Short mmCIF file of C-alpha atoms in Angstrom, two decimals:
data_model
loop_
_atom_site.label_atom_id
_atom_site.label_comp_id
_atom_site.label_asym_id
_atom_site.label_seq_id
_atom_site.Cartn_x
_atom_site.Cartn_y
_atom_site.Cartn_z
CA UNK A 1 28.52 19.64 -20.18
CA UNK A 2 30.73 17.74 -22.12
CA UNK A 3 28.98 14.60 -23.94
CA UNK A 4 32.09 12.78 -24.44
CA UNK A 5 32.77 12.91 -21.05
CA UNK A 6 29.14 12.24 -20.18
CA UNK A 7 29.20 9.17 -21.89
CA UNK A 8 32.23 8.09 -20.48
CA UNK A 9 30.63 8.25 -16.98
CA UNK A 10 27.45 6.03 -18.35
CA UNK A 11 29.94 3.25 -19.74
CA UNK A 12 31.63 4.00 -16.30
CA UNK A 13 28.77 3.31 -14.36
CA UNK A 14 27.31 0.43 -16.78
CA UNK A 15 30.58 -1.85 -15.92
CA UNK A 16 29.88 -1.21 -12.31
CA UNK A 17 26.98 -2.40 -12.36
CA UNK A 18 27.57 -5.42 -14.20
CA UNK A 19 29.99 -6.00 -11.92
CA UNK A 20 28.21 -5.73 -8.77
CA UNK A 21 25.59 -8.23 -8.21
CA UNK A 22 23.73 -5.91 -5.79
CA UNK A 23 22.23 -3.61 -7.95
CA UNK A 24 20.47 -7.12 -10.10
CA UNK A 25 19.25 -8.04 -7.02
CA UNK A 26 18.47 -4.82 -5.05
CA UNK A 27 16.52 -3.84 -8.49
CA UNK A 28 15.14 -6.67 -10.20
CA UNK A 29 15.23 -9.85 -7.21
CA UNK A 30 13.70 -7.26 -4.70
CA UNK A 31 10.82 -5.73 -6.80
CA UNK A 32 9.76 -9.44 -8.55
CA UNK A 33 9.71 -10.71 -4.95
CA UNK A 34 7.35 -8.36 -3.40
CA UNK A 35 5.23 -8.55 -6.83
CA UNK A 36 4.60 -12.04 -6.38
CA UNK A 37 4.30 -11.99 -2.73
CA UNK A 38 1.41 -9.10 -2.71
CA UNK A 39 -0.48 -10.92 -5.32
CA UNK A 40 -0.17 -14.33 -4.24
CA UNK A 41 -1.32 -13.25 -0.63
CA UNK A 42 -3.93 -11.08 -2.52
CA UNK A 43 -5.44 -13.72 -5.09
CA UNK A 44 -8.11 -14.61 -3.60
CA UNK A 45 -9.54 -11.00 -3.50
CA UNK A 46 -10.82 -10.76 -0.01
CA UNK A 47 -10.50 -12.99 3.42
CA UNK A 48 -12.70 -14.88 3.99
CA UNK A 49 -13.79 -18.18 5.93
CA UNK A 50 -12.88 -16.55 9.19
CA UNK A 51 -13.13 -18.63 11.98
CA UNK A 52 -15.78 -17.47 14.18
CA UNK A 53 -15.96 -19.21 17.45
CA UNK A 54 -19.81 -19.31 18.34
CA UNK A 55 -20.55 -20.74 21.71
CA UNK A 56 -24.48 -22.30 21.72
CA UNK A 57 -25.84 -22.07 26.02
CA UNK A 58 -29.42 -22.38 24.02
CA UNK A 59 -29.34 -25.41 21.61
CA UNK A 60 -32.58 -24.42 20.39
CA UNK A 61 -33.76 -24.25 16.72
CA UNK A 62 -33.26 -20.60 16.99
CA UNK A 63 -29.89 -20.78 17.90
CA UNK A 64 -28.83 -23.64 15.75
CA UNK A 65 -30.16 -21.39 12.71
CA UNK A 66 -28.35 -18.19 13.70
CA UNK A 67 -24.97 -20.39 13.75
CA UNK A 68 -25.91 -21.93 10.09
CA UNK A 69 -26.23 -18.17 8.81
CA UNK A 70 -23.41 -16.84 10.15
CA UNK A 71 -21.18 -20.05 9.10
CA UNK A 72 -23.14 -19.10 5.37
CA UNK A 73 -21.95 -15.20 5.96
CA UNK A 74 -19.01 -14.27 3.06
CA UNK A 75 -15.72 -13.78 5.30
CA UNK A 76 -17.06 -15.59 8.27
CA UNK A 77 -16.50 -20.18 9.38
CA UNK A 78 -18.13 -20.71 12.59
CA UNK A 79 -16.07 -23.46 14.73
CA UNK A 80 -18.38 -24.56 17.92
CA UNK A 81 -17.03 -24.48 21.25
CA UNK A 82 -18.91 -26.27 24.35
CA UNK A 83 -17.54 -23.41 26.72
CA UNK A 84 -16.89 -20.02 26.82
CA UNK A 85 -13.21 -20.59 28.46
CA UNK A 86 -12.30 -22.70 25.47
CA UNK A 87 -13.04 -20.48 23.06
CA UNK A 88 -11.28 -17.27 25.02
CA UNK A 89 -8.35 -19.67 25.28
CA UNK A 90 -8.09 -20.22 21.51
CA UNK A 91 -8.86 -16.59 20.65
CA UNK A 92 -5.45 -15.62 22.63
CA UNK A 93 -4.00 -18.39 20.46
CA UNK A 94 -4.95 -16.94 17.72
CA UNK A 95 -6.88 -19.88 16.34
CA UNK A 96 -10.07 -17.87 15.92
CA UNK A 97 -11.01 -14.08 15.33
CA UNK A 98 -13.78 -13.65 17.14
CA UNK A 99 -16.11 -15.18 20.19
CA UNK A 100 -19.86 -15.55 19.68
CA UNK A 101 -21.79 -16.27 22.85
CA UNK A 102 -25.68 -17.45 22.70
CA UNK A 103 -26.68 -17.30 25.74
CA UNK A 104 -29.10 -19.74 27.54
CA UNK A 105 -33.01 -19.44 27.01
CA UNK A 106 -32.05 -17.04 23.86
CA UNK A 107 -35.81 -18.51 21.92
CA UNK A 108 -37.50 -18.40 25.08
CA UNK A 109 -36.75 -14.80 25.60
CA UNK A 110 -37.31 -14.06 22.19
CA UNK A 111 -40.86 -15.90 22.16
CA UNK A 112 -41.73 -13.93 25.20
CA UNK A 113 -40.00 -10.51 23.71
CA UNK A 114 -37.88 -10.02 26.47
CA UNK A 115 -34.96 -8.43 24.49
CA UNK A 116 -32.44 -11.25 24.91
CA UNK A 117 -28.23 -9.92 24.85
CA UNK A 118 -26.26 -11.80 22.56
CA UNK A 119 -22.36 -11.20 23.32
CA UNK A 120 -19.24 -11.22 21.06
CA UNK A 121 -15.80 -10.52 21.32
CA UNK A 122 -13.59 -9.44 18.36
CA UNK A 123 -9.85 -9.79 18.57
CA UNK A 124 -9.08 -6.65 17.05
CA UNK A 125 -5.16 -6.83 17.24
CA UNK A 126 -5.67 -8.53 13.52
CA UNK A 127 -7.00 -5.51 12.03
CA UNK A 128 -8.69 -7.35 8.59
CA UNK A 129 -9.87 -10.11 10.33
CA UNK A 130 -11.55 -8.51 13.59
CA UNK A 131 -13.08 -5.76 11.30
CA UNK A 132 -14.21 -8.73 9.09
CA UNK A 133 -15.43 -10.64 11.66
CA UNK A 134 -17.28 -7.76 12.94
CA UNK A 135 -18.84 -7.41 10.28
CA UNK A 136 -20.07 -10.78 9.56
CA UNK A 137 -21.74 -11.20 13.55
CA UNK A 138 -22.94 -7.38 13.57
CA UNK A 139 -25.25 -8.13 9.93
CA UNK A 140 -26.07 -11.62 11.53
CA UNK A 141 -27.55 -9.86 14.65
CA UNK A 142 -29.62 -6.99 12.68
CA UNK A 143 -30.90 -9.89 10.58
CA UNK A 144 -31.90 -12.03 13.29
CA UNK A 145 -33.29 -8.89 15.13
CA UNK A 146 -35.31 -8.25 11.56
CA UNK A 147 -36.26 -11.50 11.26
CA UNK A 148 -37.90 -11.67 14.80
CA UNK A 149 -39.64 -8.67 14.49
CA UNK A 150 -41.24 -10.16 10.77
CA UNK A 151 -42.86 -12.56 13.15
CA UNK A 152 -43.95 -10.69 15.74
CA UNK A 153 -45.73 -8.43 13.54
CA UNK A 154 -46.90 -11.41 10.95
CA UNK A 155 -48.75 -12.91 14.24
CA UNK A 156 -50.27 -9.62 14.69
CA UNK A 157 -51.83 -9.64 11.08
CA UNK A 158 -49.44 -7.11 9.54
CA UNK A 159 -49.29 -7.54 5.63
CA UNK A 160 -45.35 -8.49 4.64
CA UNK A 161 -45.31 -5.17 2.40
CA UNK A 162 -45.91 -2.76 5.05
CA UNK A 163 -43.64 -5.46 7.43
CA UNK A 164 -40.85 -4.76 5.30
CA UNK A 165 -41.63 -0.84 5.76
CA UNK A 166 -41.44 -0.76 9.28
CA UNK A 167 -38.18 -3.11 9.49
CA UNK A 168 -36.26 -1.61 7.01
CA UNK A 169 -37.64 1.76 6.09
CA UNK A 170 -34.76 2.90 3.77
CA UNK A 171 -33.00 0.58 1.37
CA UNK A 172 -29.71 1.25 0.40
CA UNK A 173 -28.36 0.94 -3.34
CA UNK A 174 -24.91 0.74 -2.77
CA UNK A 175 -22.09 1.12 -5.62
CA UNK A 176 -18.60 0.59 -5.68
CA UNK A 177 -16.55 2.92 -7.69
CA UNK A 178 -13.43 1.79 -8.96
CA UNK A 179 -13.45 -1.60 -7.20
CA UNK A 180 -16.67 -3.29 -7.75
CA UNK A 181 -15.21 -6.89 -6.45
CA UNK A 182 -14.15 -5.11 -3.09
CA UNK A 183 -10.70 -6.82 -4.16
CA UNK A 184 -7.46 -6.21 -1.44
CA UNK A 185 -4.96 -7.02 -4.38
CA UNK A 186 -6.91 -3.60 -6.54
CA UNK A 187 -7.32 -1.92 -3.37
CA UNK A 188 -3.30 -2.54 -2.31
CA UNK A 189 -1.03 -3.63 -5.35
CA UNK A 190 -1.83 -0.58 -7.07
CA UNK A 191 0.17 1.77 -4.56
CA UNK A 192 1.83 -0.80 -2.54
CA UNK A 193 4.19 -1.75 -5.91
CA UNK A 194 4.96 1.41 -7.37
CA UNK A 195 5.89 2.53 -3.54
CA UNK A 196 8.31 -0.66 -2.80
CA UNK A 197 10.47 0.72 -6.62
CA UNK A 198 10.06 4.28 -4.80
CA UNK A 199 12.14 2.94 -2.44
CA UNK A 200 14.03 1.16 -4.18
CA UNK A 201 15.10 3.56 -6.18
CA UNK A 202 15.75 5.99 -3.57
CA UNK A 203 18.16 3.57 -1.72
CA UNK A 204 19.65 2.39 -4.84
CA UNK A 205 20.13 6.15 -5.69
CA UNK A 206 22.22 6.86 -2.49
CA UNK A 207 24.04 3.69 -2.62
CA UNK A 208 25.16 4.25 -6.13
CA UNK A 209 26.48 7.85 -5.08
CA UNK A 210 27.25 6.80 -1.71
CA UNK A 211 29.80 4.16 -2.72
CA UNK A 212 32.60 6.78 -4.68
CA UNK A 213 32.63 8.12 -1.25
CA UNK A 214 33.29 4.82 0.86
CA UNK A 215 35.50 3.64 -1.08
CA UNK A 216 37.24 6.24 -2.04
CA UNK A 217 36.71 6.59 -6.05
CA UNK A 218 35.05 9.99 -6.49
CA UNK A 219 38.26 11.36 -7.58
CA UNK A 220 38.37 8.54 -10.42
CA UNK A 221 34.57 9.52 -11.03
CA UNK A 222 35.41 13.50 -11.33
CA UNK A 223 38.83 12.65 -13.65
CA UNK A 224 36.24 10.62 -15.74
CA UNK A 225 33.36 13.41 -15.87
CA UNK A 226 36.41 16.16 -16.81
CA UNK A 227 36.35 17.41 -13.38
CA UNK A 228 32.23 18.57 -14.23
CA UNK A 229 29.96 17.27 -11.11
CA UNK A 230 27.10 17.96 -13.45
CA UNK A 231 28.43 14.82 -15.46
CA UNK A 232 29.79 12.76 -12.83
CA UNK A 233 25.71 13.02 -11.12
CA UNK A 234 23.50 12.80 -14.13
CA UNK A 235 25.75 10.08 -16.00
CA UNK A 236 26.11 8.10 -13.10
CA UNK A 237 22.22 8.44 -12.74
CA UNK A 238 21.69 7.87 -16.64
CA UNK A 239 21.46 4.25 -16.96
CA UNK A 240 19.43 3.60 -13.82
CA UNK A 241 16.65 6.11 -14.82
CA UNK A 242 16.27 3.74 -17.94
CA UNK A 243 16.57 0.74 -16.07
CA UNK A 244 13.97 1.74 -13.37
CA UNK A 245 11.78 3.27 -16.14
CA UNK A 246 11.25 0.51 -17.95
CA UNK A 247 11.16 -1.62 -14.46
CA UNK A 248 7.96 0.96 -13.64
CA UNK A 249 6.55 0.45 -17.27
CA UNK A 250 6.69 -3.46 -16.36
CA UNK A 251 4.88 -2.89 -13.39
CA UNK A 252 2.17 -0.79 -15.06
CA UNK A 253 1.75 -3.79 -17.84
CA UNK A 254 1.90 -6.45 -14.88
CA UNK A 255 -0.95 -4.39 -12.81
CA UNK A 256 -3.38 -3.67 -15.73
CA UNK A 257 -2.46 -6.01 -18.16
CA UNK A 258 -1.52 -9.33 -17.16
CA UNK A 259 -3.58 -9.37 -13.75
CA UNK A 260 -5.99 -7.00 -15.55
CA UNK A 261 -6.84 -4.52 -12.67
CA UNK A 262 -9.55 -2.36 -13.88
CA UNK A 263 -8.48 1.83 -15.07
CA UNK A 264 -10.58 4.11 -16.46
CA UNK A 265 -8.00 5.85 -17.86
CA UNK A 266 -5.52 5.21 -20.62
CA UNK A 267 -2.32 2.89 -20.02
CA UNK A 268 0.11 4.83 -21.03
CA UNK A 269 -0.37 7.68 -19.03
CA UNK A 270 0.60 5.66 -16.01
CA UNK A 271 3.73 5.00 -18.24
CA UNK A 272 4.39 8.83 -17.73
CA UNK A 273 3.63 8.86 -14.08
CA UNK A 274 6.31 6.20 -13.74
CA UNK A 275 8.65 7.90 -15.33
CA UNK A 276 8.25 10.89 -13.75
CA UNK A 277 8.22 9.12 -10.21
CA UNK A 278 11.67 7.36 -11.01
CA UNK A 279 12.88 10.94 -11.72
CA UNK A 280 11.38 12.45 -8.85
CA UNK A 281 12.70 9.60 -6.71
CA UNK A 282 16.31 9.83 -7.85
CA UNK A 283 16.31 13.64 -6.91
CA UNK A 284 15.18 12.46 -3.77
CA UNK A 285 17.67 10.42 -3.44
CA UNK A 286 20.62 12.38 -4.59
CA UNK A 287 19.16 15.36 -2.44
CA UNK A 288 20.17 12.58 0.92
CA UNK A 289 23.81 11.99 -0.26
CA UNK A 290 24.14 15.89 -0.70
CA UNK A 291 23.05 16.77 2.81
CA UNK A 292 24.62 13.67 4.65
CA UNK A 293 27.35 12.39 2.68
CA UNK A 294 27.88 9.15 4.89
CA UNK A 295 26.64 6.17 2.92
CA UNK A 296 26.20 4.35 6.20
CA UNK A 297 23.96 7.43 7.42
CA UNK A 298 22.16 8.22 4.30
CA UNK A 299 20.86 4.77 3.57
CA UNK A 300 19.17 4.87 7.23
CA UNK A 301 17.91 8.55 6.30
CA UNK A 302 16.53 7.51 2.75
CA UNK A 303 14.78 3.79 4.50
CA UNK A 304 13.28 6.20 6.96
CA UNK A 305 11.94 8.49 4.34
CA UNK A 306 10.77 5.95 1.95
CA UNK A 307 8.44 3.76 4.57
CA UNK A 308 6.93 7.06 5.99
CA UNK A 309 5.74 7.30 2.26
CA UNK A 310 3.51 4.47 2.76
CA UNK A 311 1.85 6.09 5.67
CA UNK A 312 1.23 9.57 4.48
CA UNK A 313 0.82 8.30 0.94
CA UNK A 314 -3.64 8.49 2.25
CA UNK A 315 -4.35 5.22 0.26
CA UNK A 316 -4.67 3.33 3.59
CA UNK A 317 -5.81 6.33 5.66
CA UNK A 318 -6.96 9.86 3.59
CA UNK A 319 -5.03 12.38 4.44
CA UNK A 320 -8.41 14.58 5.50
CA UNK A 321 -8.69 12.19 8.11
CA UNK A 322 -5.31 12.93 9.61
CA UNK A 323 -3.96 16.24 11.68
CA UNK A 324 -3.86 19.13 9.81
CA UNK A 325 -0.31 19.32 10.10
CA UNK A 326 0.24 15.91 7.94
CA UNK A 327 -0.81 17.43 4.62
CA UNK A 328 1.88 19.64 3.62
CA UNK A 329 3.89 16.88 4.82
CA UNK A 330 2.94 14.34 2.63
CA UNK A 331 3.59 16.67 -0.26
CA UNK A 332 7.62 15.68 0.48
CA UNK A 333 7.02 12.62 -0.39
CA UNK A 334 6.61 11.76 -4.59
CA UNK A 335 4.71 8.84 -3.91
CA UNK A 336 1.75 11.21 -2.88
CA UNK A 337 1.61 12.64 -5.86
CA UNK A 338 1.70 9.47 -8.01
CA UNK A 339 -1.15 8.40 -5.94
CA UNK A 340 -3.04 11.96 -6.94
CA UNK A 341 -2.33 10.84 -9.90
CA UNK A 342 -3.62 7.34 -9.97
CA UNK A 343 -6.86 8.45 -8.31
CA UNK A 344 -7.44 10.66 -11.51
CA UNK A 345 -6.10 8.51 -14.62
CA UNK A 346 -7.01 4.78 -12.88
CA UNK A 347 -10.43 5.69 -11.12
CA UNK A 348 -11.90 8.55 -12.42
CA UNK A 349 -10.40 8.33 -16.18
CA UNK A 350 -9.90 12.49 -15.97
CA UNK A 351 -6.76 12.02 -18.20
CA UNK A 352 -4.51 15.87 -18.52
CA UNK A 353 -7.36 17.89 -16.87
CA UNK A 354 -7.25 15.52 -13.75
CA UNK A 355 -3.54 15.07 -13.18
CA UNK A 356 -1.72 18.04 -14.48
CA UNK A 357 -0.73 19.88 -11.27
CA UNK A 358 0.68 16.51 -9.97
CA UNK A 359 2.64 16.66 -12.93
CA UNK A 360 4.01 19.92 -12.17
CA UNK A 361 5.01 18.50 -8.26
CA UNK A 362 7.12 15.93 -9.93
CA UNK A 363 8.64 17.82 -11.93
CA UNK A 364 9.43 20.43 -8.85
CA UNK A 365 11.65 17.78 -7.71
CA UNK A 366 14.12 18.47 -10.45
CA UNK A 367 15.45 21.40 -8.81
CA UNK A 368 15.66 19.40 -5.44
CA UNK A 369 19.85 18.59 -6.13
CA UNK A 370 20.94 21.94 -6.41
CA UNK A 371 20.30 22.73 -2.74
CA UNK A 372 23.26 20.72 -1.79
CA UNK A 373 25.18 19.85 -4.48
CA UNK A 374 28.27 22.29 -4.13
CA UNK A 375 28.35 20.12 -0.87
CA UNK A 376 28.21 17.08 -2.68
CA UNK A 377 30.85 18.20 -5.24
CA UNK A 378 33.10 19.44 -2.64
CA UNK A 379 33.25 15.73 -0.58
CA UNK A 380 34.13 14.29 -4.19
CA UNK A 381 36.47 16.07 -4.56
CA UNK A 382 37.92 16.31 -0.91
CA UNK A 383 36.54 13.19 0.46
CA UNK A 384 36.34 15.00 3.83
CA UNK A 385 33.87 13.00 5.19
CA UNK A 386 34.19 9.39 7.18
CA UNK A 387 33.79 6.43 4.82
CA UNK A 388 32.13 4.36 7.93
#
């Protein structure tokens, strides 16, 4: 490799981009957007003041103080409705989450321990608010049915100590590792960032090698590189590994600096992580050019790749949860093992002893462009392949 004509292909590719407003705003525009989207719609932590549609047949003291706890429930707003059909009608509006029917002689059941049913429908099509919603009426009604038996068994005589034995015989201490808050924007921002300049980078990667072929400058690139595809690939590649470096070591000091998500771990270990998922990335990246040297065709390819990341990633869903089959599948994708590696350095604070064999995956991805890159080299040179 020639480092005169490597450098040649970085001051190349440096005027190209300067020139071409797409990569600013493909890079830059794109990433700032979706950071300030995800934590503006994630600032307040958690939803909450879901409206809860209760529907009160009883109008009894009982009932009236079951609608005044829920309403007082974290996530959950009761809104009264006089009938059932109203409320069913707004629910398929989408005005409320959730139906909440009291039905009619609720205390007088209750009084006469009759085991009175108390409905509710969740709309579970909105996945955060149905399960929230759930939530909120499902601890209302084991509170309620607590609260009944208390005074049952305080009209009986029972002393409240051995009340509170028989209603609740095991308490739960409950902790929260990691996110004590139960905060969406540290439960999402931490993966859902780094994975939006994954893909970024991946389609940035193929567009950047993509374009010599559409429009017909590989030849110039080669002539440039002294006819070495080793320098025509990694100079081209150069300046965007430092610009999406230091993009990923922005988005590490946004995260746990400036919004100050909590990590265990040290900061600037998550530096190297970045850095080794922009690497990983780009590999990716030049590894869809190589095989389908269509810029049209490879952009759809690397998309496709890049949002299946987010589902096999297992920070929504674990991976133990899914088919055996999607495990050594997720291990394509680098984002997988940046989120290995968050789980050790961010959570658990494990530091090198937690996170060293997802170093070693990233780092596999280095070898990734020599599977195709004769091919690659060969429609530089030939540009035997459709531009459209």
């Amino acid at each position: 490799m020639s480092l005169s004509n490597f450098w040649s292909v970085v001051r190349r590719e440096m005027r190209i981009i300067l020139q071409r407003p797409i990569f600013f705003f493909a890079s830059f525009v794109v990433l700032g957007i979706n950071a300030l989207f995800y934590v503006t719609f994630t600032e307040e932590g958690i939803p909450h003041d879901l409206p809860i549609a209760v529907v009160d047949m009883d109008g009894t003291s009982t009932s009236r103080n079951f609608r005044q706890q829920l309403d007082a429930t974290p996530y959950g707003a009761v809104v009264e409705y006089p009938t059932f059909t109203a409320a069913r009608e707004d629910m398929q509006r989408g005005k409320v989450t959730s139906i909440v029917v009291l039905p009619e002689g609720l205390n007088e059941e209750i009084q006469s321990s009759r085991r009175p049913t108390i409905e509710f429908y969740v709309n579970t099509l909105y996945f955060v608010g149905g399960a929230m919603a759930y939530k909120d009426i499902l601890t209302m009604v084991n509170l309620t049915n607590g609260a009944v038996q208390r005074e049952v068994l305080r009209a009986r005589g029972v002393p409240d100590r051995q009340i509170m034995g028989m209603i609740q015989p095991i308490v739960l201490d409950q902790h929260q590792i990691g996110n004590v808050t139960t905060h969406y924007g540290i439960y999402l921002n931490n993966i859902l960032l780094p994975g939006v300049l994954e893909l970024i980078i991946i389609l940035m990667t193929i567009y950047a090698l993509g374009v010599e072929l559409k429009y017909g400058t590989s030849k110039h690139l080669l002539k440039v590189a002294g006819d070495n595809p080793w320098n025509a690939i990694i100079g081209k590649l150069f300046p965007y590994t430092i610009i999406y470096t230091v993009m990923g070591i922005l988005t590490v000091l946004f995260l746990y600096h400036w919004m100050s998500y909590p990590i265990a771990g040290k900061v600037w270990n998550m530096f190297w992580a970045m850095l080794l998922l922009t690497i990983s990335s780009e590999c990716v990246g030049v590894l869809i050019i190589e095989m389908v040297p269509t810029l049209r065709l490879a952009i759809s390819v690397g998309a496709l790749i890049s949002v299946l990341a987010f589902s096999l990633t297992g920070f929504t869903l674990p991976i133990e949860a899914m088919p055996d089959w999607v495990a050594p599948v997720s291990a394509i994708f680098p984002l997988r093992h940046y989120y290995m590696w968050f789980v050790q350095e961010v959570i658990w604070g494990t530091g090198l002893a937690g996170w060293w064999q997802e170093t070693v995956h990233l780092l596999l991805y280095l070898f990734l462009p020599i599977i195709g890159f004769n091919r690659l080299y060969k429609a530089y040179k030939y540009q035997n392949f459709p531009r459209n």
